[in-house]
């Protein structure tokens, strides 16, 4: 007999493996069970085929009571470490004060940069840890997080240090991205080339030596970083082992998507205003589109052309873009719900967007995002009658239990509605 299972989950009504095994595009197994050893999936399949001897010797057994099992959800684009809060500014915007006036008075991203620079590492850690608690409660077990509210070397390193601590200490895994090119800091507004030089000559070396950042991201947009500036930064970052990804064509088609294809970026995110001509280009280079519908809702502007991207065969990830300015929302299922309601995505496509495609956009597909032998035992058990209910019933917390690396890390204290 193989090593006994550390954890066995039985009585799962429907399991979405998100692999090619099982039925349909979501790899569905009905009447499923799943077991792990050392936090990795050791067996998955129909419960009727579970090897009896191994099952009987499992150290821990969860009766899923007919819950629907998803791979632990993955939020592949967030800015979760920041100081301060901007609700006052938000209320002023609602009352009709123009953003330019708010920015001129020191609001906008500058307000977050000031607050983040002023906050201690512990303060940032405590706050981001609370946001991760919330994300976990939605069934999220892995989050990508970006720097970019420091915009000086010390604060950018401090944010990365916070993400490294969170990754070690919080149940949610955190994958750090260096985004020193999120904006130009106030002290460099009049001398933008000097800030590019600071990134190239100082920040990248320091971030590379620190060794936490896995990706480098740039906000490539008219008025922010040009494709040429973004390209210089992303190429240099590759020498420090950081894989390029981009904030691309959010407000205008600015050549960012083309750059993503040219440079071999793993992901091009936003794309709300990308020209359709770039779709075949991104498809050919296998760039994952990271779409952020909550941001479109929050700012009340256009949604990306998800349908065209999917019909062309592109991989599409869906994320929250959680940040204090344009998407103060940590609810990843809501992002998937909006993708269905506003972006003509099908149920299965939206689910893959927060599981398998999200793992691919983080180069994590050999570890998470699917339920298959050898991958991590990261599972979200949902209190829903059928899988579709997960996106059909908007705003409700469907999560019943969350398992990370074979351990229960979150449980809903509310009495389940649909479980037996
Ligand atoms: Zn973003």
CSV table of C-alpha atoms in Angstrom, one decimal, residues 115-396:
chain,number,residue,atom,x,y,z
A,115,UNK,CA,0.8,56.9,3.2
A,116,UNK,CA,2.7,53.8,2.1
A,117,UNK,CA,6.1,55.5,2.5
A,118,UNK,CA,5.0,56.7,6.0
A,119,UNK,CA,3.7,53.3,7.1
A,120,UNK,CA,6.0,50.9,9.0
A,121,UNK,CA,6.6,47.4,7.6
A,122,UNK,CA,4.5,46.0,10.5
A,123,UNK,CA,1.6,48.3,9.8
A,124,UNK,CA,1.6,47.4,6.1
A,125,UNK,CA,1.8,43.7,7.1
A,126,UNK,CA,-1.1,43.8,9.5
A,127,UNK,CA,-3.3,45.6,7.0
A,128,UNK,CA,-2.5,43.4,4.0
A,129,UNK,CA,-3.0,40.3,6.2
A,130,UNK,CA,-6.6,41.5,6.9
A,131,UNK,CA,-7.1,41.8,3.1
A,132,UNK,CA,-5.8,38.3,2.6
A,133,UNK,CA,-8.2,37.0,5.3
A,134,UNK,CA,-11.1,38.4,3.3
A,135,UNK,CA,-9.8,36.9,0.1
A,136,UNK,CA,-9.4,33.6,1.7
A,137,UNK,CA,-13.0,33.7,2.8
A,138,UNK,CA,-14.0,33.9,-0.9
A,139,UNK,CA,-12.1,30.6,-1.5
A,140,UNK,CA,-8.9,32.3,-2.7
A,141,UNK,CA,-5.7,30.4,-1.8
A,142,UNK,CA,-3.1,32.2,-4.0
A,143,UNK,CA,-2.7,35.9,-4.7
A,144,UNK,CA,-0.3,37.9,-6.9
A,145,UNK,CA,0.7,41.2,-5.3
A,146,UNK,CA,2.5,44.1,-6.8
A,147,UNK,CA,4.7,46.8,-5.4
A,148,UNK,CA,4.3,50.3,-6.9
A,149,UNK,CA,3.1,52.5,-4.0
A,150,UNK,CA,6.6,53.1,-2.8
A,151,UNK,CA,8.3,54.4,-6.0
A,152,UNK,CA,11.5,54.8,-4.1
A,153,UNK,CA,14.0,52.0,-3.6
A,154,UNK,CA,13.5,51.6,0.2
A,155,UNK,CA,9.7,51.5,0.1
A,156,UNK,CA,9.6,49.2,-2.9
A,157,UNK,CA,11.9,46.8,-1.0
A,158,UNK,CA,9.7,47.2,2.2
A,159,UNK,CA,6.6,46.2,0.2
A,160,UNK,CA,8.3,43.1,-1.2
A,161,UNK,CA,9.5,42.2,2.4
A,162,UNK,CA,5.9,42.5,3.6
A,163,UNK,CA,4.7,40.2,0.8
A,164,UNK,CA,7.5,37.7,1.6
A,165,UNK,CA,6.4,37.6,5.3
A,166,UNK,CA,2.7,37.2,4.3
A,167,UNK,CA,3.6,34.3,2.0
A,168,UNK,CA,5.4,32.6,4.9
A,169,UNK,CA,2.9,33.3,7.6
A,170,UNK,CA,-0.5,33.6,6.0
A,171,UNK,CA,-2.6,30.7,4.7
A,172,UNK,CA,-2.9,32.5,1.4
A,173,UNK,CA,0.2,32.1,-0.8
A,174,UNK,CA,1.5,35.4,-2.1
A,175,UNK,CA,3.4,35.8,-5.4
A,176,UNK,CA,5.3,39.1,-5.5
A,177,UNK,CA,5.7,41.3,-8.6
A,178,UNK,CA,8.0,44.3,-8.6
A,179,UNK,CA,6.2,47.3,-10.1
A,180,UNK,CA,8.4,50.3,-9.5
A,181,UNK,CA,7.1,51.6,-12.8
A,182,UNK,CA,3.5,52.0,-11.6
A,183,UNK,CA,3.7,55.8,-11.9
A,184,UNK,CA,6.3,58.6,-11.7
A,185,UNK,CA,6.7,59.7,-8.1
A,186,UNK,CA,6.1,63.5,-7.4
A,187,UNK,CA,9.8,64.2,-7.0
A,188,UNK,CA,10.5,62.9,-10.6
A,189,UNK,CA,7.4,64.4,-12.4
A,190,UNK,CA,9.6,67.0,-14.2
A,191,UNK,CA,12.4,64.6,-14.9
A,192,UNK,CA,11.0,61.3,-16.0
A,193,UNK,CA,14.2,60.0,-17.6
A,194,UNK,CA,15.9,60.3,-14.2
A,195,UNK,CA,13.2,58.0,-12.6
A,196,UNK,CA,13.7,55.4,-15.4
A,197,UNK,CA,17.5,55.6,-14.6
A,198,UNK,CA,16.7,55.1,-10.9
A,199,UNK,CA,14.8,52.0,-11.7
A,200,UNK,CA,17.4,50.7,-14.1
A,201,UNK,CA,20.5,51.6,-12.1
A,202,UNK,CA,19.4,51.1,-8.5
A,203,UNK,CA,15.9,49.5,-7.9
A,204,UNK,CA,16.3,46.5,-10.2
A,205,UNK,CA,19.7,45.6,-8.7
A,206,UNK,CA,18.3,46.0,-5.1
A,207,UNK,CA,15.2,44.0,-5.9
A,208,UNK,CA,17.2,41.4,-7.7
A,209,UNK,CA,19.6,41.0,-4.7
A,210,UNK,CA,16.6,40.8,-2.3
A,211,UNK,CA,15.4,37.9,-4.4
A,212,UNK,CA,11.7,37.9,-3.7
A,213,UNK,CA,10.1,39.3,-6.9
A,214,UNK,CA,9.2,36.8,-9.5
A,215,UNK,CA,7.7,39.2,-12.1
A,216,UNK,CA,8.3,42.7,-13.2
A,217,UNK,CA,5.2,44.8,-14.3
A,218,UNK,CA,5.0,48.2,-15.9
A,219,UNK,CA,2.0,50.5,-16.3
A,220,UNK,CA,2.4,51.2,-20.0
A,221,UNK,CA,-0.1,53.9,-21.1
A,222,UNK,CA,-0.2,57.3,-22.6
A,223,UNK,CA,0.8,59.7,-19.8
A,224,UNK,CA,2.5,56.9,-17.8
A,225,UNK,CA,5.3,54.7,-19.2
A,226,UNK,CA,5.8,54.6,-22.9
A,227,UNK,CA,6.3,51.3,-24.7
A,228,UNK,CA,10.0,52.2,-25.2
A,229,UNK,CA,10.5,53.0,-21.4
A,230,UNK,CA,8.5,49.8,-20.5
A,231,UNK,CA,10.6,47.7,-22.8
A,232,UNK,CA,13.9,49.0,-21.3
A,233,UNK,CA,12.7,48.2,-17.8
A,234,UNK,CA,11.3,44.8,-18.6
A,235,UNK,CA,14.3,43.7,-20.6
A,236,UNK,CA,16.7,44.8,-17.8
A,237,UNK,CA,14.5,43.0,-15.2
A,238,UNK,CA,14.9,39.7,-17.0
A,239,UNK,CA,18.6,39.8,-16.1
A,240,UNK,CA,17.5,39.6,-12.5
A,241,UNK,CA,15.2,36.6,-13.2
A,242,UNK,CA,12.0,38.6,-13.2
A,243,UNK,CA,9.5,37.6,-15.8
A,244,UNK,CA,7.8,40.4,-17.7
A,245,UNK,CA,4.1,41.2,-17.5
A,246,UNK,CA,2.3,44.4,-18.3
A,247,UNK,CA,-0.6,46.8,-17.4
A,248,UNK,CA,-1.6,47.3,-21.1
A,249,UNK,CA,-4.0,49.5,-23.0
A,250,UNK,CA,-6.3,50.3,-20.1
A,251,UNK,CA,-7.4,53.7,-21.3
A,252,UNK,CA,-6.0,53.9,-24.9
A,253,UNK,CA,-4.4,51.6,-27.4
A,254,UNK,CA,-0.9,52.7,-26.7
A,255,UNK,CA,1.2,49.9,-28.2
A,256,UNK,CA,1.5,48.0,-24.9
A,257,UNK,CA,-0.2,44.8,-26.1
A,258,UNK,CA,2.2,44.7,-29.0
A,259,UNK,CA,5.1,45.2,-26.6
A,260,UNK,CA,3.8,42.3,-24.5
A,261,UNK,CA,3.9,40.0,-27.5
A,262,UNK,CA,7.3,41.3,-28.7
A,263,UNK,CA,9.0,41.0,-25.4
A,264,UNK,CA,7.6,37.6,-24.5
A,265,UNK,CA,5.5,38.8,-21.5
A,266,UNK,CA,3.7,36.0,-19.7
A,267,UNK,CA,0.6,38.2,-19.3
A,268,UNK,CA,-0.9,41.4,-20.6
A,269,UNK,CA,-3.5,42.7,-18.2
A,270,UNK,CA,-6.4,45.2,-18.5
A,271,UNK,CA,-6.7,45.5,-22.4
A,272,UNK,CA,-9.9,47.4,-22.1
A,273,UNK,CA,-9.0,49.6,-25.0
A,274,UNK,CA,-6.7,47.3,-26.9
A,275,UNK,CA,-7.2,47.3,-30.7
A,276,UNK,CA,-8.6,44.0,-32.0
A,277,UNK,CA,-5.7,43.7,-34.4
A,278,UNK,CA,-3.5,42.7,-31.5
A,279,UNK,CA,-5.5,39.6,-30.6
A,280,UNK,CA,-3.9,37.3,-33.1
A,281,UNK,CA,-0.5,38.7,-32.1
A,282,UNK,CA,-1.1,37.9,-28.4
A,283,UNK,CA,-2.5,34.5,-29.3
A,284,UNK,CA,0.5,33.6,-31.4
A,285,UNK,CA,2.9,34.5,-28.6
A,286,UNK,CA,0.7,32.7,-26.0
A,287,UNK,CA,0.4,35.8,-23.8
A,288,UNK,CA,-2.3,35.3,-21.1
A,289,UNK,CA,-4.9,38.1,-21.1
A,290,UNK,CA,-5.5,39.2,-17.5
A,291,UNK,CA,-8.9,40.9,-17.4
A,292,UNK,CA,-10.2,43.0,-14.5
A,293,UNK,CA,-13.9,43.7,-14.8
A,294,UNK,CA,-14.3,45.2,-11.3
A,295,UNK,CA,-12.0,48.0,-12.4
A,296,UNK,CA,-14.3,48.8,-15.4
A,297,UNK,CA,-17.3,48.8,-13.1
A,298,UNK,CA,-15.6,50.9,-10.5
A,299,UNK,CA,-14.4,53.5,-13.0
A,300,UNK,CA,-17.5,53.2,-15.1
A,301,UNK,CA,-15.8,52.7,-18.5
A,302,UNK,CA,-15.3,50.1,-21.1
A,303,UNK,CA,-14.9,46.3,-20.5
A,304,UNK,CA,-12.3,44.4,-22.5
A,305,UNK,CA,-13.3,42.3,-25.5
A,306,UNK,CA,-13.1,38.9,-23.7
A,307,UNK,CA,-15.4,37.2,-26.2
A,308,UNK,CA,-13.1,38.0,-29.2
A,309,UNK,CA,-10.0,36.9,-27.3
A,310,UNK,CA,-11.6,33.6,-26.3
A,311,UNK,CA,-12.9,33.0,-29.8
A,312,UNK,CA,-9.4,33.5,-31.1
A,313,UNK,CA,-8.2,30.8,-28.7
A,314,UNK,CA,-6.4,33.1,-26.1
A,315,UNK,CA,-6.1,32.1,-22.5
A,316,UNK,CA,-8.0,34.5,-20.3
A,317,UNK,CA,-7.5,35.0,-16.6
A,318,UNK,CA,-9.9,37.1,-14.4
A,319,UNK,CA,-8.7,39.0,-11.4
A,320,UNK,CA,-9.8,41.7,-8.9
A,321,UNK,CA,-7.1,44.3,-9.4
A,322,UNK,CA,-7.7,45.0,-5.7
A,323,UNK,CA,-6.3,48.5,-5.0
A,324,UNK,CA,-7.4,51.6,-3.2
A,325,UNK,CA,-8.0,53.8,-6.2
A,326,UNK,CA,-9.8,51.9,-9.0
A,327,UNK,CA,-10.9,48.6,-7.5
A,328,UNK,CA,-11.4,48.5,-3.7
A,329,UNK,CA,-12.9,45.1,-3.9
A,330,UNK,CA,-11.3,41.8,-2.8
A,331,UNK,CA,-14.2,39.6,-4.0
A,332,UNK,CA,-12.8,37.3,-6.8
A,333,UNK,CA,-16.0,35.4,-7.5
A,334,UNK,CA,-17.6,38.8,-8.1
A,335,UNK,CA,-15.0,39.5,-10.8
A,336,UNK,CA,-15.9,36.2,-12.4
A,337,UNK,CA,-19.6,37.1,-12.1
A,338,UNK,CA,-19.0,40.4,-13.9
A,339,UNK,CA,-17.0,38.6,-16.6
A,340,UNK,CA,-20.2,36.6,-17.3
A,341,UNK,CA,-22.6,39.5,-17.0
A,342,UNK,CA,-20.6,42.2,-18.8
A,343,UNK,CA,-18.0,40.5,-21.0
A,344,UNK,CA,-20.0,37.7,-22.6
A,345,UNK,CA,-17.9,35.0,-21.0
A,346,UNK,CA,-19.4,31.5,-20.4
A,347,UNK,CA,-19.6,30.0,-17.0
A,348,UNK,CA,-16.7,27.5,-17.7
A,349,UNK,CA,-14.5,30.2,-19.2
A,350,UNK,CA,-15.0,32.4,-16.1
A,351,UNK,CA,-14.1,29.6,-13.8
A,352,UNK,CA,-11.0,28.7,-15.7
A,353,UNK,CA,-10.2,32.4,-15.5
A,354,UNK,CA,-9.9,32.2,-11.7
A,355,UNK,CA,-8.3,28.8,-11.6
A,356,UNK,CA,-6.2,27.2,-14.4
A,357,UNK,CA,-5.6,30.3,-16.6
A,358,UNK,CA,-4.8,32.3,-13.5
A,359,UNK,CA,-2.2,29.8,-12.5
A,360,UNK,CA,-0.8,29.9,-16.1
A,361,UNK,CA,-0.5,33.6,-15.9
A,362,UNK,CA,1.7,33.2,-12.8
A,363,UNK,CA,3.7,30.3,-14.2
A,364,UNK,CA,2.3,28.1,-11.4
A,365,UNK,CA,0.3,25.6,-13.5
A,366,UNK,CA,2.5,22.7,-12.3
A,367,UNK,CA,1.5,23.4,-8.7
A,368,UNK,CA,-2.0,25.0,-8.4
A,369,UNK,CA,-5.1,25.9,-10.4
A,370,UNK,CA,-6.2,22.3,-11.1
A,371,UNK,CA,-7.1,19.2,-9.1
A,372,UNK,CA,-4.7,16.5,-10.3
A,373,UNK,CA,-2.3,14.0,-8.7
A,374,UNK,CA,1.0,15.7,-7.7
A,375,UNK,CA,-0.5,19.2,-7.5
A,376,UNK,CA,-1.1,21.0,-4.2
A,377,UNK,CA,-4.1,20.0,-2.1
A,378,UNK,CA,-5.6,23.5,-2.4
A,379,UNK,CA,-9.4,23.2,-2.5
A,380,UNK,CA,-12.4,25.4,-1.9
A,381,UNK,CA,-15.6,23.6,-0.9
A,382,UNK,CA,-18.7,25.5,-1.8
A,383,UNK,CA,-22.2,25.4,-0.2
A,384,UNK,CA,-24.0,25.4,-3.5
A,385,UNK,CA,-26.4,22.9,-5.2
A,386,UNK,CA,-24.6,22.8,-8.6
A,387,UNK,CA,-21.4,24.5,-10.0
A,388,UNK,CA,-23.3,27.1,-12.0
A,389,UNK,CA,-24.9,28.4,-8.8
A,390,UNK,CA,-21.4,29.7,-7.9
A,391,UNK,CA,-21.7,32.6,-10.4
A,392,UNK,CA,-25.5,32.7,-10.7
A,393,UNK,CA,-26.1,33.9,-7.1
A,394,UNK,CA,-24.2,37.2,-7.0
A,395,UNK,CA,-22.8,38.6,-3.8
A,396,UNK,CA,-23.5,35.6,-1.5
